[in-house]
CSV table of C-alpha atoms and ligand atoms in Angstrom, one decimal:
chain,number,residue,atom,x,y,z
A,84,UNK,CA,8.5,-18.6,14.1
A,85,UNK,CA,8.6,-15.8,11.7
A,86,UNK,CA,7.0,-16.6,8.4
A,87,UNK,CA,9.1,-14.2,6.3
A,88,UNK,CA,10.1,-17.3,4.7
A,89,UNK,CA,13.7,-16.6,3.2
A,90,UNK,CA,13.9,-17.3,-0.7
A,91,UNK,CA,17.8,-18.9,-1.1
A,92,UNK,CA,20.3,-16.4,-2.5
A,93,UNK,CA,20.8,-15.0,-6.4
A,94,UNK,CA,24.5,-17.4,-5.6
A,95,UNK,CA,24.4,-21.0,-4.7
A,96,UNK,CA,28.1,-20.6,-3.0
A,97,UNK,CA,29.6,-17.8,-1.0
A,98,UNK,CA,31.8,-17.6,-3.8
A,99,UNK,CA,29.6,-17.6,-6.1
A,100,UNK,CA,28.1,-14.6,-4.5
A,101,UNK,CA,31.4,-13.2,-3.9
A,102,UNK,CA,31.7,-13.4,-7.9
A,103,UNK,CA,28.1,-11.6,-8.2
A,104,UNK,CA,28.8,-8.8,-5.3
A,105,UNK,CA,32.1,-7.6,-7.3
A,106,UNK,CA,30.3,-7.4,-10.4
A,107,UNK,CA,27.5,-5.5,-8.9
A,108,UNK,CA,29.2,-3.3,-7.2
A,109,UNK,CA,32.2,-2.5,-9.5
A,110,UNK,CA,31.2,-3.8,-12.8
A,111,UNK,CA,31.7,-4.1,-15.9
A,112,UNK,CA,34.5,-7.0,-15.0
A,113,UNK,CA,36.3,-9.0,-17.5
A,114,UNK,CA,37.0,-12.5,-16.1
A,115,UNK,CA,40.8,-12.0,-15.5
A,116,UNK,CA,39.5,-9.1,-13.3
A,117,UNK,CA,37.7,-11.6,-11.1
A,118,UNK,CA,40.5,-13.6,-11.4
A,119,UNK,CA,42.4,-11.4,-9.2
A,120,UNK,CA,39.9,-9.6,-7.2
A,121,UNK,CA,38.6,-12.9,-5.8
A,122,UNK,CA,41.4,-15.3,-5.4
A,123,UNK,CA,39.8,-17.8,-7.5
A,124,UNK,CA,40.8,-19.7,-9.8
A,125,UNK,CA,40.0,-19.0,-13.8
A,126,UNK,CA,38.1,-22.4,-14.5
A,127,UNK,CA,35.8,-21.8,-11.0
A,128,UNK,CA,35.2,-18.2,-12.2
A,129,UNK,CA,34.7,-19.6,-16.0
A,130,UNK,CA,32.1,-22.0,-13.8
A,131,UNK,CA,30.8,-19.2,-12.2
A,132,UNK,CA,30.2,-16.9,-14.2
A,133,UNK,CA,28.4,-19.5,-17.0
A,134,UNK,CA,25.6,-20.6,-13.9
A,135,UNK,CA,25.2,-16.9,-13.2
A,136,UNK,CA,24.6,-16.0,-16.9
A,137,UNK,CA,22.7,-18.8,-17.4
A,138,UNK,CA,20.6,-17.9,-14.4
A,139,UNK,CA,20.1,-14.3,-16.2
A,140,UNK,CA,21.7,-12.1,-13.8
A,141,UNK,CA,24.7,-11.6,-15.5
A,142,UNK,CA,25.7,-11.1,-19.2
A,143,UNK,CA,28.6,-10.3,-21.1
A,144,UNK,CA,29.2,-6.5,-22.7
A,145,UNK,CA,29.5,-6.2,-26.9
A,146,UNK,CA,32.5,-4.5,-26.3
A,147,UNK,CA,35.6,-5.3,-24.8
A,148,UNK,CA,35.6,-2.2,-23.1
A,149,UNK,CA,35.6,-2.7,-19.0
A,150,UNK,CA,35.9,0.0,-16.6
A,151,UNK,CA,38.5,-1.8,-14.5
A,152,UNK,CA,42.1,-2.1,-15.0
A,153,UNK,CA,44.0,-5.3,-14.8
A,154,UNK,CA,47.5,-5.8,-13.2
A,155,UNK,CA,48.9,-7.6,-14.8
A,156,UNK,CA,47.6,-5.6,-18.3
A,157,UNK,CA,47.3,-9.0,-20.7
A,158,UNK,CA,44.4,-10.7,-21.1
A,159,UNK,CA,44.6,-14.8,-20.1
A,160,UNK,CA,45.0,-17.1,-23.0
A,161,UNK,CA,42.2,-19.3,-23.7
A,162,UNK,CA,39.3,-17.1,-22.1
A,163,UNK,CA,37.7,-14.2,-23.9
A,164,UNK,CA,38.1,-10.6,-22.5
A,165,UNK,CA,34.4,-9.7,-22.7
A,166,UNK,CA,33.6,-7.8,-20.1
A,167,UNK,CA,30.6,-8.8,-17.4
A,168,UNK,CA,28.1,-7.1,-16.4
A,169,UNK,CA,24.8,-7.6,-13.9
A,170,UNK,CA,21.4,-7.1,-15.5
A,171,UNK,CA,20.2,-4.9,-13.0
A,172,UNK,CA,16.9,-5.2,-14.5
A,173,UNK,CA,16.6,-9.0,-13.2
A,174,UNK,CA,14.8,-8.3,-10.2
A,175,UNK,CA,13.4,-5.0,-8.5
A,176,UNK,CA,12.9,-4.6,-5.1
A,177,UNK,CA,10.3,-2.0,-3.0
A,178,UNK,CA,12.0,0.0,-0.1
A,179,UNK,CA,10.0,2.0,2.4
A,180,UNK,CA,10.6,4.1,5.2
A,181,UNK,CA,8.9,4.5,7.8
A,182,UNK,CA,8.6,8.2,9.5
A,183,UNK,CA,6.1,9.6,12.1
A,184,UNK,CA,3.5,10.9,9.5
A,185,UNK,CA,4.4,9.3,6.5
A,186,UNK,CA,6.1,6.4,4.2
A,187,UNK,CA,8.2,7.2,1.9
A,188,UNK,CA,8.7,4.0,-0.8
A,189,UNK,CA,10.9,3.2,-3.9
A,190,UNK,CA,11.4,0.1,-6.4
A,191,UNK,CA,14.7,0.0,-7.2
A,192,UNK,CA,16.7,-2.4,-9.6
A,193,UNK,CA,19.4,-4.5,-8.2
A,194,UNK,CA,22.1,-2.0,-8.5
A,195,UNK,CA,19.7,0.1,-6.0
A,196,UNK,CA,19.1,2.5,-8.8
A,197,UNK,CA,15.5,4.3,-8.6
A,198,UNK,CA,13.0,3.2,-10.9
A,199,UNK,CA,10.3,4.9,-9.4
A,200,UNK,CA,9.1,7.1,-5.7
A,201,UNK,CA,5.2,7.1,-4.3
A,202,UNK,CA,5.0,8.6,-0.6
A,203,UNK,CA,1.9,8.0,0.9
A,204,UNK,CA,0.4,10.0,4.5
A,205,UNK,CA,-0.3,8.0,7.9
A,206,UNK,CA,-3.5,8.1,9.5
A,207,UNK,CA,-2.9,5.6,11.9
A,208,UNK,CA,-0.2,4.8,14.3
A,209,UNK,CA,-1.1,0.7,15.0
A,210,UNK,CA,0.9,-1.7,13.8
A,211,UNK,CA,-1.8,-3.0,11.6
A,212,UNK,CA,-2.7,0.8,10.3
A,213,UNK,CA,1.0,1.1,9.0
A,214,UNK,CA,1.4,-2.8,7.7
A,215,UNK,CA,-2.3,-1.8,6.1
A,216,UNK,CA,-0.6,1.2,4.5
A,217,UNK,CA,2.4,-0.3,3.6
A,218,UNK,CA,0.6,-2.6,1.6
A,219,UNK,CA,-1.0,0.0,-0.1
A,220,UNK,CA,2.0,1.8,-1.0
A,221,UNK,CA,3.7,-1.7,-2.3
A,222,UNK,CA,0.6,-2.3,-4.6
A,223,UNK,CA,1.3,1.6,-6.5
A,224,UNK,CA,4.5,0.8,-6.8
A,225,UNK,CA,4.6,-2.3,-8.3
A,226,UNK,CA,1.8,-1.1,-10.5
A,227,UNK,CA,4.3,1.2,-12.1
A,228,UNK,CA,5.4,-1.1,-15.0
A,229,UNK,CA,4.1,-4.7,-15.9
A,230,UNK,CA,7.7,-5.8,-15.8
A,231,UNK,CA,8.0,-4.3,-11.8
A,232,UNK,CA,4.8,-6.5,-10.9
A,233,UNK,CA,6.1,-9.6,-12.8
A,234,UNK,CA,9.8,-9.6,-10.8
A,235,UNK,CA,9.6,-7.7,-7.7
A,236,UNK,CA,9.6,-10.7,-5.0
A,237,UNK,CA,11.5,-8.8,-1.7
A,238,UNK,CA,10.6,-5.4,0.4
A,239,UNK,CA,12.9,-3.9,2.5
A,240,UNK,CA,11.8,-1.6,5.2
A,241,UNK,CA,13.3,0.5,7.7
A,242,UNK,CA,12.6,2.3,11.1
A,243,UNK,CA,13.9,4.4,13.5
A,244,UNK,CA,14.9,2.2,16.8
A,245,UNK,CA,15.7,-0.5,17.8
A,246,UNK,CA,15.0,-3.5,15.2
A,247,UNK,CA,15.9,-6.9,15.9
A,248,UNK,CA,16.8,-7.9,11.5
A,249,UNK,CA,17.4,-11.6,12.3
A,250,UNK,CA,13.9,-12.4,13.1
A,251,UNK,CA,12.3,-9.1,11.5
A,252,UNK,CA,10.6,-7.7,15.0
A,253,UNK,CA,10.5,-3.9,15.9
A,254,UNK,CA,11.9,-4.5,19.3
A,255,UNK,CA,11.0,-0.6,20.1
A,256,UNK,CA,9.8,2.7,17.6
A,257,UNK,CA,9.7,5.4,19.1
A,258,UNK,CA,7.4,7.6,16.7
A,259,UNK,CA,4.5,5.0,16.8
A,260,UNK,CA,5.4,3.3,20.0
A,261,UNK,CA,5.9,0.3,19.3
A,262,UNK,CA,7.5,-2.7,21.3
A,263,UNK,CA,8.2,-6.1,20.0
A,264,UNK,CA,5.9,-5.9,16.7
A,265,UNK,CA,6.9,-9.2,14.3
A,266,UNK,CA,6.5,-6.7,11.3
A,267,UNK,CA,8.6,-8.6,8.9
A,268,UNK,CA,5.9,-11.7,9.4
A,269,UNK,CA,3.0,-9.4,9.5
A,270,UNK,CA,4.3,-7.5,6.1
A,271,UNK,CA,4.9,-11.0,4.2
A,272,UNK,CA,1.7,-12.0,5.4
A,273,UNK,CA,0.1,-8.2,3.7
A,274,UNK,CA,2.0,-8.0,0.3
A,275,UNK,CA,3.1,-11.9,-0.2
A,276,UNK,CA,6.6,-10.4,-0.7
A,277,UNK,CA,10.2,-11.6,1.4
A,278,UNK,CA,10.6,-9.3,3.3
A,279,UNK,CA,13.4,-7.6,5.5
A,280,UNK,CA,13.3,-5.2,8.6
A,281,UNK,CA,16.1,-2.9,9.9
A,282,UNK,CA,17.1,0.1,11.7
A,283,UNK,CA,16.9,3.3,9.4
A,284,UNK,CA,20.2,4.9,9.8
A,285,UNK,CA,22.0,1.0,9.3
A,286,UNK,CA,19.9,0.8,6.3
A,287,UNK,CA,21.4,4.1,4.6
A,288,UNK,CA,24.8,3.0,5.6
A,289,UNK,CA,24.2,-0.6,4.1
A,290,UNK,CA,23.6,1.8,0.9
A,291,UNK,CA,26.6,3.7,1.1
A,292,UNK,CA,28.6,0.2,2.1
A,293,UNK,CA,27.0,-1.4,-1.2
A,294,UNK,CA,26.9,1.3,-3.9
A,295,UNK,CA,28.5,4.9,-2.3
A,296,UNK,CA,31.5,5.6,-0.2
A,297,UNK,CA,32.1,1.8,0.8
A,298,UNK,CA,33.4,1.2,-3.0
A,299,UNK,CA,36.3,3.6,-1.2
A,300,UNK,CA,36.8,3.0,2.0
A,301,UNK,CA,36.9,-0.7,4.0
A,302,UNK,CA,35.7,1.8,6.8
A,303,UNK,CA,33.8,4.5,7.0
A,304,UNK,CA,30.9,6.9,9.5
A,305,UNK,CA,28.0,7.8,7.9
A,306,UNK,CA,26.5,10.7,10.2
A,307,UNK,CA,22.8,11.9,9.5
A,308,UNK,CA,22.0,15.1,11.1
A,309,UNK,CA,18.2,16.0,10.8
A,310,UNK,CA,14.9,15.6,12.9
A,311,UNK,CA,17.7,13.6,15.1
A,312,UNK,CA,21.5,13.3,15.0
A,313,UNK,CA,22.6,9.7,14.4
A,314,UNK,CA,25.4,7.2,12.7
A,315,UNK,CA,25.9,4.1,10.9
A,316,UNK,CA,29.3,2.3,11.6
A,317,UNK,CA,31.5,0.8,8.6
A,318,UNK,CA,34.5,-1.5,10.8
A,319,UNK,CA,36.3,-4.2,8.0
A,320,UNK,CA,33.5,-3.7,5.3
A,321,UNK,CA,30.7,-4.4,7.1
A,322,UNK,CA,27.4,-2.7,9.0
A,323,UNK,CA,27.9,-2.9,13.0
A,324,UNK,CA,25.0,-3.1,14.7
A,325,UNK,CA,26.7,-4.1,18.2
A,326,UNK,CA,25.6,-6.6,20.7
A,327,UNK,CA,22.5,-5.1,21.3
A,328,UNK,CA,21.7,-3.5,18.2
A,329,UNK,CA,22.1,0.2,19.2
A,330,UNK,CA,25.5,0.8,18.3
A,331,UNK,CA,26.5,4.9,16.6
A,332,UNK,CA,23.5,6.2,18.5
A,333,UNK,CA,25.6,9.7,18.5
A,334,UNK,CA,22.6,11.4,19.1
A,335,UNK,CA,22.7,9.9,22.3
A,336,UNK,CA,26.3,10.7,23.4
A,337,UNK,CA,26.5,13.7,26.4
A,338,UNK,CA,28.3,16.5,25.0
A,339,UNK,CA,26.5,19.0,28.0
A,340,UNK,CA,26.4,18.4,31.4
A,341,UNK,CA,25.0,21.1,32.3
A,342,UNK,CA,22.4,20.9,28.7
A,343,UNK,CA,19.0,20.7,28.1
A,344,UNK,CA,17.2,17.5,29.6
A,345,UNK,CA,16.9,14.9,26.4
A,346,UNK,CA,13.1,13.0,25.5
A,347,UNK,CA,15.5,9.1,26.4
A,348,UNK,CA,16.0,11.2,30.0
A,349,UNK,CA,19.3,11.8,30.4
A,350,UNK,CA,20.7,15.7,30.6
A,351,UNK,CA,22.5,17.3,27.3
A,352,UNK,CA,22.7,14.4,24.9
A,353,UNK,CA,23.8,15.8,21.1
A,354,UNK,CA,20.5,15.3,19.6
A,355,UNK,CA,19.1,17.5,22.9
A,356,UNK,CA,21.4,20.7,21.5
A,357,UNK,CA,22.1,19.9,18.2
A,358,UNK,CA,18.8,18.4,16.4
A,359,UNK,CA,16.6,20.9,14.5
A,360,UNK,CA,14.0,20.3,17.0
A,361,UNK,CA,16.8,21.4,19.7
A,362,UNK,CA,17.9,24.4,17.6
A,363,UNK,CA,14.2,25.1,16.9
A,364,UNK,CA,13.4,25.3,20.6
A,365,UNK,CA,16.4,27.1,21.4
A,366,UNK,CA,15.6,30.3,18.6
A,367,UNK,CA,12.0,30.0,20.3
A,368,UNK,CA,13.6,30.6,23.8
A,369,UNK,CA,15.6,33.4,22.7
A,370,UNK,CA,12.9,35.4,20.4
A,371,UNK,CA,10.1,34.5,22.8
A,372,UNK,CA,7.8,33.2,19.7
A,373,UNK,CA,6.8,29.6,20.3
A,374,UNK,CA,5.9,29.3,17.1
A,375,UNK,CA,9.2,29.7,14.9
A,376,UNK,CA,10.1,27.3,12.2
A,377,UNK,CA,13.4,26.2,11.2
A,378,UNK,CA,12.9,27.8,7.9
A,379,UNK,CA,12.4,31.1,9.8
A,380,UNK,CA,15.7,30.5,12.2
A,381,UNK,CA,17.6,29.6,9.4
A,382,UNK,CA,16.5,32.9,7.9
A,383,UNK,CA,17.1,34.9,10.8
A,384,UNK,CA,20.5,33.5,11.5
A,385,UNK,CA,21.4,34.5,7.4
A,386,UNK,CA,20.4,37.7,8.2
A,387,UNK,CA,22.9,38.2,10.9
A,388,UNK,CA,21.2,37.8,14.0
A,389,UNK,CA,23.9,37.3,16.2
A,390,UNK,CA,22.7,35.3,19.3
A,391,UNK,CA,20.8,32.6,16.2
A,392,UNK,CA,23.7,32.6,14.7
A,393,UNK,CA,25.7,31.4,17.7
A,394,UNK,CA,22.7,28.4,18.3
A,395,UNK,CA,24.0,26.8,14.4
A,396,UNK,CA,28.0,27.7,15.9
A,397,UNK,CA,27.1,25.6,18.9
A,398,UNK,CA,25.1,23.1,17.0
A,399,UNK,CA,28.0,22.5,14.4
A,400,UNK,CA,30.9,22.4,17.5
A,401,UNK,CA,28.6,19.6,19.7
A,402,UNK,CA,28.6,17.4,16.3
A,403,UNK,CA,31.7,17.9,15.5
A,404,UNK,CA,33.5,17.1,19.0
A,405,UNK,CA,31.1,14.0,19.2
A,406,UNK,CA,31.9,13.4,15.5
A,407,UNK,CA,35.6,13.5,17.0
A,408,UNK,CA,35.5,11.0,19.7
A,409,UNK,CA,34.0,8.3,17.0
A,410,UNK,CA,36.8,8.8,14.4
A,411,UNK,CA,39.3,8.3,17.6
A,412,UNK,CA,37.3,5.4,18.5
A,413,UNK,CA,37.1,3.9,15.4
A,414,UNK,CA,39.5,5.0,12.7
A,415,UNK,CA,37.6,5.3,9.2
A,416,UNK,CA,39.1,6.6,6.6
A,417,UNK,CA,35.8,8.8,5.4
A,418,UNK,CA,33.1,10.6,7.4
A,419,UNK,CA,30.2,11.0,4.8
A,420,UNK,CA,27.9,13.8,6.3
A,421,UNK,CA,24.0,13.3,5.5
A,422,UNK,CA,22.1,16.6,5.8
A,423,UNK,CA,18.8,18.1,5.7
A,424,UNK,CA,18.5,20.2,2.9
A,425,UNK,CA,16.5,22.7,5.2
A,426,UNK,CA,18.6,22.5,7.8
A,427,UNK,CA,20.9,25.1,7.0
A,428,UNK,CA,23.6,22.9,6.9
A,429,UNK,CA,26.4,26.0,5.3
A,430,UNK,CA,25.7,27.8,9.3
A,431,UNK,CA,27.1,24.7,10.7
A,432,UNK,CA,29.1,23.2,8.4
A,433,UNK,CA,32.7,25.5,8.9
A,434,UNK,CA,32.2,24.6,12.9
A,435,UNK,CA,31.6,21.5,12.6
A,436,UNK,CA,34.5,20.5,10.4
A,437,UNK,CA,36.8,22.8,12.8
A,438,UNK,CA,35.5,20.6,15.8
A,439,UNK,CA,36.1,17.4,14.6
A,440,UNK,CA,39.9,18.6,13.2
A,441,UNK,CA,40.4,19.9,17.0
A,442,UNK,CA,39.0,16.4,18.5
A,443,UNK,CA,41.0,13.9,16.4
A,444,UNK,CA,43.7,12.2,17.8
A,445,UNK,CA,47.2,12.2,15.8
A,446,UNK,CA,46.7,9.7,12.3
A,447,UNK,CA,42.9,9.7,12.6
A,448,UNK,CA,42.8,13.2,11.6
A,449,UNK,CA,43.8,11.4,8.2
A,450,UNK,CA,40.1,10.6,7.9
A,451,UNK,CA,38.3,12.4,4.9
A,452,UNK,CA,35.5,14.2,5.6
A,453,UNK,CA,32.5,14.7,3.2
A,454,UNK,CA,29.2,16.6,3.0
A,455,UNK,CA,26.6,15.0,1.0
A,456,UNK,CA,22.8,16.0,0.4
A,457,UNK,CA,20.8,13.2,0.7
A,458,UNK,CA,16.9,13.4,-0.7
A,459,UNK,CA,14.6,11.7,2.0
A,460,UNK,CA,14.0,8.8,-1.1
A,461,UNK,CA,17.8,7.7,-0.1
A,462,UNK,CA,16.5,6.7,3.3
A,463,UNK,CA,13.5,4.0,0.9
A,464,UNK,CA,16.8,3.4,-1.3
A,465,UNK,CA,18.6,2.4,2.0
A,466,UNK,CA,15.9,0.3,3.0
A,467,UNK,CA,15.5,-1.4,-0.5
A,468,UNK,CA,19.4,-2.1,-0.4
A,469,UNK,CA,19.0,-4.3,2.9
A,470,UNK,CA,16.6,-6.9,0.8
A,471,UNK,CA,18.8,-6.6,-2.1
A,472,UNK,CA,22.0,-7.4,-0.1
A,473,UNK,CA,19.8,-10.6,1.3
A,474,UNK,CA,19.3,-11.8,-2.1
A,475,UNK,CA,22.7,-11.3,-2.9
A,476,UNK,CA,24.7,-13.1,0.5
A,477,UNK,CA,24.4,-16.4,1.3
A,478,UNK,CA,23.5,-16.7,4.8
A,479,UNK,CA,25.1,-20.2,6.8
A,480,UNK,CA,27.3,-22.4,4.9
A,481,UNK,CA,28.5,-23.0,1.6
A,482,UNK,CA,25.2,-24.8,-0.4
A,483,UNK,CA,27.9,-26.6,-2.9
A,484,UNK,CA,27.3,-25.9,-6.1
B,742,LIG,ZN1,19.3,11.3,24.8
């Protein structure tokens, strides 16, 4: 049906890619390291390790100098302690996000580091004006370097909504209005690349899962608090989407009865009292100017204003009890909080971290929270992350090898 067609995996076996993920993710490794990380046994990672060199994604260090440490603290006889290490320059991949207005796209390398950021305006809200300008957007990048052309073969893209990854179809967007659009066919078909679709908020937290917090922590909230108030879910190491794809819509969860009537139709939702569109209209009610900005309510709330001020206390407290009734309901061990750097986050932040302590539960409270900035280029990293893990995971059963 879809004609994304799905190039195999960088790994021929699951624990060959098992091999591949630990290196990428935690390298430099010196065999013995694998040894023990994996459960496999030294000839198979010896066997391993030689196909994946080989193969060019892999190559051993000069030194003997690896950033892990070993248990048992001696090297094994008979194999050499050079450490391993990916070349990250092997393959690139193109990430782009999709927003109302514009697309924001980056190639990374296969450790999902940045090697170059082109955002490009939307005139159209079609599916074919978007695929059209996603191609566009593809083409720059890859014309960045001759060796980005030569090995860039997968895009990742992501979306707000509902997004249906399996078989790549936009189930429903909600800034361009889309239902059921096969865009992962219709993008292969544009740009010739493999290409992935997902949800935007799972895509930053397959980032964080891959290369930030989830080195940490087996299980982990991401929460993203912008132009909406959303969350990715990290339960046993892995992205949850839920049965029907919609799971950590926080923005979603009633925190007001008696609140503001929300765009999905229900009454006081979070993202209805505590999105900067919310706050935005809230400091319009109050001065009477239908035109204030957040940059001006964030400026009149620093200047003391007192009934502002109290729209960022109330802001902060909604996330933070909502925040709350996920770390009950799940149990991470880290909340990362995403902000936007305009946001004002320092009016919130003290309230919201006081609401969530208040609204965990006994040993949950345990769970570590942290504040992170995140340029809107993460959200294109995210989405290049999602084709890089594709590459890297062998989807069905083992291959042999
Ligand atoms: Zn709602």
């Amino acid at each position: 049906m879809t004609e994304s067609r799905r190039r195999t995996s960088i790994a021929s076996t699951h624990a060959a890619a098992q091999v591949f993920r630990a290196v990428l993710t935690t390298g430099p490794l010196r065999r013995s390291d694998l040894t023990w990380r994996t459960g496999l046994s030294q000839p198979t990672i010896a066997k391993l390790t030689r196909s994946l060199i080989d193969a060019g994604y892999l190559m051993e260090l000069a030194s003997g100098n690896a950033g892990a440490e070993r248990p048992s603290g001696r090297a094994p006889i008979g194999r050499p302690a050079t450490p391993l290490d990916v070349r990250a320059d092997r393959e690139f991949f193109v990430g782009v996000k999709v927003t109302a207005g514009e697309l924001i796209g980056v190639v990374t390398d296969l450790r999902a580091q940045i090697r170059a950021t082109r955002h490009a305006t939307l005139t159209g809200h079609e599916p074919r004006d978007v695929v059209a300008a996603i191609r566009r957007l593809v083409g720059r990048l890859r014309g960045t370097s001759p060796e980005i052309r030569a090995r860039t073969l997968d895009l990742g893209v992501s979306i707000a909504g509902d997004v249906d990854r399996e078989k790549g179809v936009a189930r429903y967007e909600p800034f361009h209005g889309w239902h059921d659009v096969p865009l992962a066919a219709l993008l292969h078909r544009a740009t010739g690349l493999d290409t992935v679709v997902d949800n935007d908020i799972r895509a930053l937290t397959e980032a964080e899962n891959w290369f930030g917090a989830g080195a940490q922590a087996e299980s982990f909230v991401l929460v993203a608090i912008g132009s909406g108030v959303t969350c990715g879910l990290v339960v046993d190491g892995k992205v949850r989407a839920g049965a029907f794809g919609v799971a950590g819509e926080l923005g979603h969860v009633t925190v007001d009865r008696q609140g503001p009537k929300c765009y999905c139709g229900a009454r006081g939702c979070l993202e209805a009292v505590a999105s900067e569109p919310a706050i935005v209209r809230r400091v319009a009610e109050l001065t009477g100017d239908p035109t204030v900005t957040l940059l001006r309510a964030v400026d009149l709330a620093r200047r003391g204003d007192p009934e502002i001020r109290q729209v960022f206390t109330d802001a902060g407290r909604a996330i933070g009890v909502a925040v709350g009734g996920v770390v009950n309901l799940v149990g991470p061990e880290l909340i990362v909080i995403s902000a936007d750097h305009q946001m004002g986050f320092d009016l919130l932040e003290g309230h919201l971290r006081a609401a969530i302590a208040e609204h965990t539960y006994g040993t949950a409270a345990r769970a570590e929270v942290f504040v992170r900035r995140l340029p809107f280029e993460e959200w294109a990293r995210g989405a290049a992350t999602v084709a890089i893990a594709r590459r890297v995971t062998v989807v069905g059963g083992p291959l042999g090898g």
